[in-house]
Amino acid sequence: MKKILFTFACILFASLSVWAQSTFVADGITYHILSEADDNATFGTVSVVAREDGFYEGDISIPNAVKNSKDQYADTYKVVAIDKGAFKDCSLLKRVSISASIENIGDNAFENCVNLDNVNFATGNLKSIGNNAFQNSGLKQITIPDGITELGSRLFYECTKLSEVNIPSTLNSIGEDVFYHCIALKAIDLPSRLQQMGACFQQSGIESIKLPVKIIGVPDNCFSGCKSLVTVELSTYTNRLGHSAFSGCSSLTSISLPQDVKTINAQCFAGCESLKAISLPSSVNIIDYGAFQGCTSLASISLPNSVDSLGEYTFADCTNLTAVTLSSMIKKIPNHCFSGCTSLVSIILPQSIECVEYDAFRNCTSLTEVDFPRNIRQVDNYAFVGCTALVKIAGLPETATVGERAFDKCKKILDKVYDNLSIKSKSFNGLTITKIEFNDNDFFVYVTCKVDVKNTDNRIYEVTSTPMLQDTPLYTIQFPKKLTICYKENSKKMRLWNDVENDVNKRIDGIDLDIRTFDQEPFDTHFRLTCHYLPINIHNISIYNEDGKAIFENVKF
């Protein structure tokens, strides 16, 4: 073991010795020898590296060539590179001049040089600038020399003082997060040769942008959070708008989409609070999850018939949206699609619609009218919950399935449905029904009754029927041992349920009876039937006892 450790120490020492012998300092700059002069090269080459005794500061000028000593016979080396992290964290570095001989600048070369406000490049041989090279530096302006074809990822990441960037005509690629949070950068000219971009302008201060003709897709998150972005000119060949491409661009008022755009991806324009209008070309077939969510100034939208798919939350919280024209190819209104559209007054669902999903129109508080298509098969749970202004539901066929609380808290439509409610007072075995009424929010059917028990053979049951107070005794009434409950839909279809006896939480297709044996003297009270499905199509309800006598009948709607 000792022999192994000794060998390792020798190797480490030898490596350090070689490194020490291959580095030298000239005029306060540390260099590392990359190659020596030979028959094929007049000069050796070196790169600028980090100082071993501290940090660089003040003004630095990197020369074309340097000697390894002041001796008259010293070797001369050509300076060809700035090494990885060479000036990283040099917080007192202010200005740097880079000679024409430099061919490569390594990753993180000037990262965290927070007071570096100027870098000057001599026209020369620079071929590449590494990732994160100027990240979080104090740069205010920079001109990138000709010959550079690619800007590495995070090149100017968090350079919050950078207000001017001059890009060469040779550039064809910009990496990820290159100008992330460059909040002082208001404008930039992109060269026509540019053909590839990453999410490079996130949270920057860009106010306007024109994308070159070869940029045919706006990358995911490319301009996300650019709160000052007002105008965008896309390439005429643009066919894709990426996920969250313009999300949070709260100053964007309008944008023209080219005819080749097929997909508007998830959250593409989410949070574009100033977007008042947008025209969708006939090429669009998919509008994905939350694409326009939170566009609070959007007043109207017309979907071309090419659109056959809408994502969840597509127009959620578009609080100024008053008019919507839907594509005739859409088969469903997905979850939360229009939830929170508080200015939406009416909606005509095209004949292609088969399903309105969960919370699709939740809290559309101005919605007064809904026209259902004849092909509608299902209205999901809570689809129109909180549509407090809703007064007209047209075209909903009796064959459609209406989910739990689909129209919960739609007080006005309930008032309209129950406007002509009437009941014929009935008595049986001491129980007299005197009134029936409905709770608007929870669809409880309240039956007020006078209980006068004379027949002690009948059993006493407790009705609890409340989702909020499970297992809590509320009322005591007298029921016969057997009930028949029925209702008619459109005066044509009769539904019957028999033997409702001693069942706890028995579901009766939209009417719940929670009945339990309870041995105590009855008193004046009321019981309730819990309707979890709004009886839009129900015209009357009747309940009969085991002898066929009506408890109440022909409750008309």
Coordinates of C-alpha atoms in Angstrom, one line a residue:
M1 CA 0.0 0.0 0.0
K2 CA 2.8 2.4 0.9
K3 CA 4.5 1.6 -2.4
I4 CA 1.3 2.5 -4.3
L5 CA 1.0 5.8 -2.5
F6 CA 4.6 6.6 -3.1
T7 CA 4.2 5.9 -6.8
F8 CA 1.1 8.1 -7.0
A9 CA 2.9 10.9 -5.2
C10 CA 5.8 10.7 -7.7
I11 CA 3.5 10.8 -10.7
L12 CA 1.7 13.8 -9.2
F13 CA 4.9 15.6 -8.5
A14 CA 6.2 14.9 -11.9
S15 CA 3.1 16.3 -13.5
L16 CA 3.3 19.4 -11.5
S17 CA 6.9 19.8 -12.4
V18 CA 6.1 19.4 -16.1
W19 CA 3.3 22.0 -15.8
A20 CA 5.6 24.4 -14.0
Q21 CA 8.3 24.0 -16.6
S22 CA 5.7 24.6 -19.4
T23 CA 4.3 27.9 -18.0
F24 CA 5.9 31.3 -17.6
V25 CA 4.9 34.8 -16.8
A26 CA 5.5 37.8 -19.0
D27 CA 4.3 41.4 -18.3
G28 CA 1.9 40.1 -15.6
I29 CA 0.2 37.5 -17.8
T30 CA 0.7 33.7 -17.3
Y31 CA 1.2 31.6 -20.4
H32 CA 1.1 27.8 -20.9
I33 CA 3.3 26.4 -23.7
L34 CA 1.3 24.5 -26.2
S35 CA 4.1 23.7 -28.8
E36 CA 7.7 24.5 -29.4
A37 CA 9.3 25.8 -32.6
D38 CA 10.5 23.2 -35.0
D39 CA 11.4 22.8 -38.7
N40 CA 7.8 23.3 -39.6
A41 CA 7.1 26.3 -37.4
T42 CA 9.1 29.4 -36.8
F43 CA 7.5 30.0 -33.4
G44 CA 6.0 27.9 -30.7
T45 CA 2.5 28.5 -29.4
V46 CA 1.1 29.4 -26.0
S47 CA -2.3 30.1 -24.4
V48 CA -3.2 32.6 -21.7
V49 CA -4.0 30.8 -18.4
A50 CA -5.1 31.8 -14.9
R51 CA -2.5 33.3 -12.6
E52 CA -1.2 31.0 -9.9
D53 CA -0.6 33.8 -7.4
G54 CA -3.9 35.6 -7.6
F55 CA -6.3 37.4 -10.0
Y56 CA -5.9 39.6 -13.0
E57 CA -7.0 43.2 -12.5
G58 CA -7.2 46.6 -14.3
D59 CA -6.5 46.7 -18.0
I60 CA -5.1 43.7 -19.8
S61 CA -3.6 43.7 -23.3
I62 CA -3.0 40.3 -24.8
P63 CA -0.1 40.4 -27.4
N64 CA 0.3 38.6 -30.6
A65 CA 3.6 37.1 -29.4
V66 CA 5.6 36.8 -26.2
K67 CA 9.1 35.7 -25.1
N68 CA 9.5 33.3 -22.2
S69 CA 12.3 35.5 -20.6
K70 CA 14.0 38.8 -21.0
D71 CA 17.2 37.0 -22.2
Q72 CA 18.2 38.1 -25.7
Y73 CA 18.2 34.4 -26.7
A74 CA 14.7 33.8 -25.3
D75 CA 12.2 31.8 -27.3
T76 CA 9.4 33.6 -29.0
Y77 CA 5.9 32.2 -28.8
K78 CA 2.7 33.0 -30.7
V79 CA -0.3 33.6 -28.4
V80 CA -3.1 31.6 -30.0
A81 CA -5.7 31.0 -27.2
I82 CA -7.2 32.1 -24.0
D83 CA -7.6 29.0 -21.8
K84 CA -10.7 27.7 -20.1
G85 CA -11.5 29.9 -17.0
A86 CA -8.3 32.0 -17.6
F87 CA -9.9 35.2 -16.1
K88 CA -12.8 33.7 -14.2
D89 CA -13.8 35.5 -11.1
C90 CA -11.4 38.4 -11.7
S91 CA -13.7 41.0 -10.2
L92 CA -11.3 43.9 -10.6
L93 CA -10.6 43.3 -14.3
K94 CA -11.9 46.3 -16.2
R95 CA -10.8 46.2 -19.9
V96 CA -9.3 43.6 -22.2
S97 CA -7.7 43.9 -25.6
I98 CA -7.4 40.7 -27.6
S99 CA -4.8 40.4 -30.3
A100 CA -5.4 39.2 -33.9
S101 CA -3.4 36.0 -33.2
I102 CA -6.0 34.6 -30.8
E103 CA -7.9 31.7 -32.4
N104 CA -9.9 30.3 -29.5
I105 CA -11.4 31.6 -26.3
G106 CA -12.2 28.8 -23.8
D107 CA -15.3 28.1 -21.8
N108 CA -15.9 30.4 -18.8
A109 CA -12.9 32.5 -19.8
F110 CA -14.3 35.8 -18.4
E111 CA -17.1 34.4 -16.2
N112 CA -18.0 36.5 -13.2
C113 CA -15.7 39.4 -14.2
V114 CA -18.4 41.8 -12.9
N115 CA -16.4 45.0 -13.6
L116 CA -15.3 44.0 -17.1
D117 CA -17.1 46.6 -19.2
N118 CA -15.2 46.4 -22.5
V119 CA -13.5 43.7 -24.6
N120 CA -11.9 44.8 -27.8
F121 CA -11.1 42.3 -30.6
A122 CA -8.5 43.0 -33.2
T123 CA -9.4 41.8 -36.6
G124 CA -7.7 38.4 -37.1
N125 CA -8.0 34.7 -36.7
L126 CA -10.6 34.2 -33.9
K127 CA -12.6 31.1 -34.7
S128 CA -14.5 30.2 -31.6
I129 CA -15.7 31.6 -28.3
G130 CA -16.6 28.9 -25.6
N131 CA -19.7 28.4 -23.6
N132 CA -20.3 30.8 -20.7
A133 CA -17.2 32.8 -21.8
F134 CA -18.7 36.2 -20.6
Q135 CA -21.3 34.9 -18.2
N136 CA -22.3 37.4 -15.5
S137 CA -19.7 39.9 -16.6
G138 CA -20.1 43.7 -16.6
L139 CA -19.9 44.1 -20.4
K140 CA -21.9 47.1 -21.8
Q141 CA -21.0 46.7 -25.5
I142 CA -19.3 44.1 -27.6
T143 CA -18.5 43.6 -31.3
I144 CA -18.0 40.0 -32.2
P145 CA -15.4 39.8 -35.0
D146 CA -16.0 38.3 -38.5
G147 CA -15.3 34.6 -38.8
I148 CA -17.2 33.5 -35.8
T149 CA -19.9 31.1 -36.9
E150 CA -21.4 30.0 -33.5
L151 CA -22.2 31.7 -30.2
G152 CA -21.8 29.0 -27.5
S153 CA -24.5 28.5 -24.8
R154 CA -24.8 31.0 -22.0
L155 CA -22.2 33.2 -23.7
F156 CA -23.6 36.5 -22.2
Y157 CA -25.9 34.8 -19.6
E158 CA -26.9 37.4 -16.9
C159 CA -24.9 40.2 -18.5
T160 CA -27.4 42.7 -17.2
K161 CA -25.5 45.8 -18.4
L162 CA -25.0 44.6 -21.9
S163 CA -27.0 47.1 -24.2
E164 CA -25.3 46.6 -27.6
V165 CA -24.1 43.5 -29.4
N166 CA -22.8 43.6 -33.0
I167 CA -23.0 40.2 -34.6
P168 CA -20.9 39.2 -37.7
S169 CA -22.4 38.2 -41.0
T170 CA -20.6 34.9 -40.7
L171 CA -22.8 33.7 -37.7
N172 CA -25.1 30.7 -38.4
S173 CA -25.9 29.4 -34.9
I174 CA -26.8 30.9 -31.5
G175 CA -26.8 28.5 -28.6
E176 CA -29.1 28.1 -25.5
D177 CA -29.5 31.0 -23.1
V178 CA -26.9 33.2 -24.9
F179 CA -28.7 36.5 -23.9
Y180 CA -30.6 35.2 -20.9
H181 CA -31.6 38.1 -18.6
C182 CA -29.7 40.7 -20.6
I183 CA -32.2 43.2 -19.5
A184 CA -30.4 46.3 -21.0
L185 CA -30.4 44.7 -24.5
K186 CA -33.2 46.4 -26.4
A187 CA -32.5 45.4 -30.0
I188 CA -30.3 43.2 -32.0
D189 CA -29.8 42.6 -35.8
L190 CA -29.6 38.9 -36.7
P191 CA -27.6 38.1 -39.9
S192 CA -29.4 36.5 -42.8
R193 CA -27.1 33.5 -42.7
L194 CA -28.4 32.5 -39.3
Q195 CA -30.2 29.2 -39.5
Q196 CA -30.2 27.8 -36.0
M197 CA -31.2 29.2 -32.6
G198 CA -31.7 27.9 -29.1
A199 CA -33.8 29.5 -26.3
C200 CA -31.4 32.4 -26.5
F201 CA -33.4 35.6 -25.5
Q202 CA -35.2 34.4 -22.3
Q203 CA -36.1 37.3 -19.9
S204 CA -34.0 39.8 -21.9
G205 CA -35.0 43.4 -22.6
I206 CA -35.5 42.9 -26.3
E207 CA -38.3 45.3 -27.6
S208 CA -38.4 44.2 -31.2
I209 CA -37.0 41.3 -33.2
K210 CA -36.9 40.2 -36.8
L211 CA -36.1 36.5 -37.4
P212 CA -34.0 35.7 -40.5
V213 CA -35.6 33.7 -43.3
K214 CA -33.8 30.5 -42.5
I215 CA -35.2 30.3 -39.0
I216 CA -38.3 28.2 -39.7
G217 CA -39.1 27.3 -36.2
V218 CA -39.2 29.5 -33.0
P219 CA -37.5 27.4 -30.4
D220 CA -39.1 26.4 -27.0
N221 CA -38.8 29.3 -24.5
C222 CA -36.9 31.4 -27.0
F223 CA -38.5 34.7 -25.9
S224 CA -40.1 33.6 -22.7
G225 CA -40.4 36.4 -20.1
C226 CA -39.4 39.2 -22.5
K227 CA -41.7 41.7 -20.9
S228 CA -40.6 44.6 -23.1
L229 CA -41.1 42.7 -26.5
V230 CA -43.7 44.7 -28.5
T231 CA -43.1 43.6 -32.1
V232 CA -42.1 40.3 -33.7
E233 CA -41.5 39.6 -37.4
L234 CA -41.3 35.9 -38.2
S235 CA -39.7 34.3 -41.2
T236 CA -42.3 33.7 -43.9
Y237 CA -41.3 30.0 -43.8
T238 CA -42.0 29.6 -40.1
N239 CA -43.8 26.3 -39.5
R240 CA -43.5 25.8 -35.7
L241 CA -44.0 27.9 -32.6
G242 CA -42.3 26.2 -29.7
H243 CA -43.4 25.5 -26.2
S244 CA -43.6 28.8 -24.2
A245 CA -41.9 30.6 -27.2
F246 CA -43.5 33.9 -26.3
S247 CA -44.9 33.2 -22.8
G248 CA -44.9 36.1 -20.4
C249 CA -44.3 38.7 -23.2
S250 CA -46.7 41.0 -21.5
S251 CA -46.1 44.0 -23.9
L252 CA -46.7 42.0 -27.1
T253 CA -49.8 43.5 -28.7
S254 CA -50.0 41.6 -32.0
I255 CA -48.2 39.1 -34.1
S256 CA -48.7 37.8 -37.7
L257 CA -48.4 34.1 -38.1
P258 CA -47.1 32.8 -41.5
Q259 CA -49.2 30.4 -43.6
D260 CA -47.0 27.4 -42.9
V261 CA -47.5 27.3 -39.1
K262 CA -49.1 24.0 -38.2
T263 CA -48.7 23.8 -34.5
I264 CA -49.0 26.3 -31.7
N265 CA -47.3 24.5 -28.9
A266 CA -48.1 24.5 -25.1
Q267 CA -48.0 27.8 -23.3
C268 CA -46.8 29.5 -26.5
F269 CA -48.5 32.9 -25.8
A270 CA -49.4 32.3 -22.2
G271 CA -49.4 35.4 -20.1
C272 CA -49.2 37.8 -23.2
E273 CA -51.4 40.2 -21.3
S274 CA -51.4 42.9 -24.0
L275 CA -52.2 40.6 -27.0
K276 CA -55.5 42.0 -28.3
A277 CA -55.9 40.0 -31.5
I278 CA -54.3 37.2 -33.4
S279 CA -55.2 35.8 -36.8
L280 CA -54.6 32.1 -37.1
P281 CA -53.8 30.8 -40.7
S282 CA -55.7 27.9 -42.2
S283 CA -52.5 25.8 -41.9
V284 CA -52.9 25.5 -38.1
N285 CA -54.2 22.1 -36.9
I286 CA -53.1 21.8 -33.3
I287 CA -53.4 24.4 -30.5
D288 CA -51.8 22.8 -27.5
Y289 CA -52.1 23.1 -23.7
G290 CA -52.5 26.6 -22.4
A291 CA -51.4 28.2 -25.7
F292 CA -53.3 31.5 -24.9
Q293 CA -53.8 31.1 -21.2
G294 CA -53.9 34.4 -19.4
C295 CA -54.1 36.6 -22.5
T296 CA -56.2 39.1 -20.6
S297 CA -56.6 41.6 -23.5
L298 CA -57.6 39.1 -26.1
A299 CA -61.1 40.1 -27.1
S300 CA -62.0 37.5 -29.8
I301 CA -60.6 34.4 -31.5
S302 CA -61.7 32.6 -34.6
L303 CA -60.3 29.1 -35.1
P304 CA -60.0 28.0 -38.7
N305 CA -61.6 24.7 -39.7
S306 CA -58.1 23.2 -40.0
V307 CA -57.9 23.1 -36.2
D308 CA -58.8 19.6 -35.0
S309 CA -57.3 19.6 -31.6
L310 CA -57.4 21.9 -28.6
G311 CA -55.3 21.4 -25.5
E312 CA -56.4 21.8 -21.8
Y313 CA -56.4 25.4 -20.5
T314 CA -56.0 26.8 -24.1
F315 CA -57.9 30.0 -23.4
A316 CA -58.2 29.8 -19.6
D317 CA -58.3 33.1 -17.8
C318 CA -58.7 35.2 -21.0
T319 CA -60.8 37.6 -19.0
N320 CA -61.6 40.0 -21.8
L321 CA -62.6 37.3 -24.3
T322 CA -66.1 38.0 -25.5
A323 CA -66.4 36.1 -28.8
V324 CA -65.3 32.7 -29.9
T325 CA -65.7 30.9 -33.2
L326 CA -64.8 27.3 -33.0
S327 CA -63.5 25.0 -35.7
S328 CA -66.0 22.5 -37.2
M329 CA -63.4 19.7 -36.8
I330 CA -63.0 19.8 -33.0
K331 CA -64.7 16.9 -31.2
K332 CA -64.3 18.0 -27.6
I333 CA -63.9 21.0 -25.5
P334 CA -61.1 19.9 -23.2
N335 CA -60.6 20.4 -19.4
H336 CA -60.5 24.0 -18.3
C337 CA -60.3 25.2 -22.0
F338 CA -62.3 28.4 -21.3
S339 CA -62.3 28.4 -17.5
G340 CA -62.2 31.9 -16.0
C341 CA -63.2 33.6 -19.3
T342 CA -65.4 36.0 -17.3
S343 CA -66.4 38.2 -20.3
L344 CA -67.6 35.4 -22.5
V345 CA -71.3 35.9 -23.1
S346 CA -72.4 33.0 -25.4
I347 CA -70.9 30.0 -27.1
I348 CA -72.1 28.0 -30.1
L349 CA -70.7 24.5 -30.1
P350 CA -70.2 23.2 -33.6
Q351 CA -71.9 20.0 -34.6
S352 CA -68.7 18.1 -34.4
I353 CA -68.5 18.5 -30.6
E354 CA -69.3 15.2 -28.7
C355 CA -68.0 16.0 -25.3
V356 CA -67.6 19.1 -23.0
E357 CA -65.0 18.0 -20.5
Y358 CA -64.3 18.7 -16.8
D359 CA -64.3 22.5 -15.8
A360 CA -64.3 23.5 -19.5
F361 CA -66.3 26.7 -18.8
R362 CA -65.8 27.0 -15.0
N363 CA -66.6 30.4 -13.7
C364 CA -67.5 32.0 -17.0
T365 CA -69.6 34.4 -15.0
S366 CA -71.0 36.4 -18.0
L367 CA -72.0 33.3 -20.0
T368 CA -75.8 33.5 -20.6
E369 CA -76.4 31.0 -23.4
V370 CA -75.0 27.7 -24.6
D371 CA -76.2 26.0 -27.8
F372 CA -75.4 22.3 -27.8
P373 CA -74.9 20.3 -31.0
R374 CA -77.1 17.3 -31.7
N375 CA -74.1 15.0 -31.5
I376 CA -73.2 15.9 -27.9
R377 CA -72.8 12.7 -25.9
Q378 CA -71.4 13.9 -22.6
V379 CA -71.2 17.0 -20.4
D380 CA -68.6 16.2 -17.8
N381 CA -68.5 16.9 -14.1
Y382 CA -68.4 20.7 -13.3
A383 CA -68.2 21.6 -17.0
F384 CA -70.3 24.8 -16.4
V385 CA -69.8 25.2 -12.7
G386 CA -70.0 28.8 -11.5
C387 CA -71.6 30.1 -14.7
T388 CA -73.9 32.3 -12.6
A389 CA -75.4 34.3 -15.5
L390 CA -76.4 31.2 -17.5
V391 CA -80.1 31.4 -18.4
K392 CA -80.4 29.4 -21.6
I393 CA -79.3 25.9 -22.5
A394 CA -80.4 24.9 -26.0
G395 CA -80.2 21.7 -27.9
L396 CA -79.0 19.4 -25.1
P397 CA -80.5 16.0 -26.1
E398 CA -82.0 13.6 -23.6
T399 CA -79.5 11.0 -24.6
A400 CA -76.6 13.0 -23.4
T401 CA -74.9 12.1 -20.1
V402 CA -74.7 15.1 -17.8
G403 CA -72.0 14.7 -15.1
E404 CA -72.0 15.5 -11.4
R405 CA -72.6 19.2 -10.7
A406 CA -72.1 20.0 -14.4
F407 CA -74.2 23.1 -13.8
D408 CA -73.3 23.7 -10.2
K409 CA -73.9 27.2 -8.9
C410 CA -75.8 28.1 -12.1
K411 CA -78.5 29.8 -10.1
K412 CA -80.3 31.5 -12.9
I413 CA -80.7 28.3 -15.0
L414 CA -82.0 26.5 -11.9
D415 CA -84.5 29.3 -11.3
K416 CA -85.7 28.9 -14.9
V417 CA -85.9 25.1 -14.8
Y418 CA -87.9 25.2 -11.6
D419 CA -90.0 28.2 -12.4
N420 CA -93.2 26.3 -12.9
L421 CA -92.7 23.9 -10.0
S422 CA -96.0 22.6 -8.5
I423 CA -96.8 19.8 -6.1
K424 CA -100.0 18.1 -5.0
S425 CA -100.1 17.8 -1.3
K426 CA -100.2 14.1 -0.2
S427 CA -100.4 12.3 3.1
F428 CA -99.7 8.7 4.0
N429 CA -99.4 7.1 7.4
G430 CA -99.2 10.4 9.2
L431 CA -96.7 12.0 6.8
T432 CA -98.0 15.0 4.9
I433 CA -95.9 16.6 2.2
T434 CA -96.5 20.4 2.2
K435 CA -93.7 21.9 0.1
I436 CA -90.8 21.0 -2.2
E437 CA -87.9 23.3 -3.1
F438 CA -84.4 23.1 -4.5
N439 CA -81.1 24.3 -3.2
D440 CA -79.3 26.1 -6.0
N441 CA -75.8 25.3 -5.2
D442 CA -75.8 21.6 -4.2
F443 CA -79.0 20.4 -6.0
F444 CA -80.6 19.1 -2.9
V445 CA -84.3 18.6 -3.2
Y446 CA -85.9 19.7 0.0
V447 CA -89.3 18.1 0.9
T448 CA -91.0 19.8 3.8
C449 CA -93.4 17.6 5.7
K450 CA -95.6 17.3 8.7
V451 CA -95.0 14.1 10.6
D452 CA -97.8 12.7 12.8
V453 CA -97.1 9.0 13.5
K454 CA -100.1 6.9 14.3
N455 CA -99.1 3.6 12.8
T456 CA -96.3 2.2 15.1
D457 CA -95.7 -0.7 12.7
N458 CA -93.9 1.6 10.3
R459 CA -90.2 1.9 10.8
I460 CA -88.5 5.2 11.5
Y461 CA -85.5 6.2 9.3
E462 CA -82.9 8.9 9.6
V463 CA -82.0 10.9 6.5
T464 CA -78.5 12.4 6.5
S465 CA -77.9 13.0 2.7
T466 CA -75.2 15.7 3.0
P467 CA -71.7 15.5 1.5
M468 CA -70.3 18.0 4.0
L469 CA -71.6 16.4 7.2
Q470 CA -71.2 12.7 6.6
D471 CA -72.6 10.4 9.3
T472 CA -74.2 13.4 11.1
P473 CA -77.9 12.9 12.0
L474 CA -80.0 15.7 10.6
Y475 CA -83.6 14.8 10.2
T476 CA -86.0 12.1 11.4
I477 CA -89.0 11.2 9.2
Q478 CA -91.2 8.2 8.7
F479 CA -91.0 6.1 5.5
P480 CA -92.8 3.0 4.5
K481 CA -90.7 -0.1 4.0
K482 CA -90.9 0.1 0.2
L483 CA -90.7 3.1 -2.1
T484 CA -91.0 3.5 -5.9
I485 CA -89.3 6.5 -7.3
C486 CA -89.7 7.6 -10.9
Y487 CA -89.3 10.5 -13.2
K488 CA -90.3 11.3 -16.8
E489 CA -88.0 12.8 -19.3
N490 CA -89.7 15.0 -21.9
S491 CA -93.0 13.3 -20.9
K492 CA -91.9 10.3 -22.9
K493 CA -89.4 8.2 -20.9
M494 CA -90.2 6.8 -17.5
R495 CA -87.5 5.6 -15.1
L496 CA -88.3 3.5 -12.1
W497 CA -86.5 2.4 -9.0
N498 CA -87.9 -0.1 -6.5
D499 CA -87.2 -1.4 -3.1
V500 CA -85.4 1.6 -1.7
E501 CA -85.1 0.1 1.8
N502 CA -82.5 0.4 4.5
D503 CA -79.7 1.2 2.0
V504 CA -76.9 3.5 3.1
N505 CA -75.8 6.0 0.5
K506 CA -77.8 4.2 -2.2
R507 CA -77.2 5.8 -5.6
I508 CA -80.4 6.2 -7.7
D509 CA -79.1 7.5 -11.0
G510 CA -78.7 11.1 -9.9
I511 CA -80.8 11.0 -6.7
D512 CA -79.2 9.8 -3.5
L513 CA -81.1 8.6 -0.4
D514 CA -79.1 8.1 2.7
I515 CA -81.5 6.2 4.9
R516 CA -80.7 4.6 8.2
T517 CA -82.8 3.0 11.0
F518 CA -83.3 5.5 13.8
D519 CA -85.4 4.7 16.8
Q520 CA -86.9 7.9 18.3
E521 CA -90.1 9.8 18.2
P522 CA -90.6 11.7 14.9
F523 CA -91.2 15.4 14.7
D524 CA -91.9 18.2 12.3
T525 CA -89.1 18.4 9.8
H526 CA -88.1 17.9 6.2
F527 CA -86.1 15.4 4.3
R528 CA -84.1 15.8 1.1
L529 CA -83.1 13.9 -2.0
T530 CA -79.6 14.7 -3.2
C531 CA -79.4 15.3 -6.9
H532 CA -75.9 15.1 -8.1
Y533 CA -77.0 15.5 -11.7
L534 CA -78.9 18.6 -12.8
P535 CA -82.2 17.4 -14.1
I536 CA -82.2 19.5 -17.3
N537 CA -84.4 17.0 -19.1
I538 CA -86.6 15.9 -16.3
H539 CA -90.2 17.1 -16.5
N540 CA -91.7 15.6 -13.4
I541 CA -90.8 13.4 -10.4
S542 CA -93.1 11.1 -8.4
I543 CA -92.6 9.0 -5.3
Y544 CA -95.0 6.2 -4.4
N545 CA -95.2 4.0 -1.3
E546 CA -95.5 0.2 -1.2
D547 CA -99.3 0.4 -1.6
G548 CA -99.0 2.5 -4.8
K549 CA -100.2 5.6 -3.0
A550 CA -98.4 8.8 -4.0
I551 CA -96.1 10.4 -1.4
F552 CA -95.8 13.2 -3.9
E553 CA -96.4 13.1 -7.7
N554 CA -96.2 15.2 -10.8
V555 CA -93.7 17.6 -9.5
K556 CA -93.4 19.5 -12.8
F557 CA -90.5 21.3 -14.3

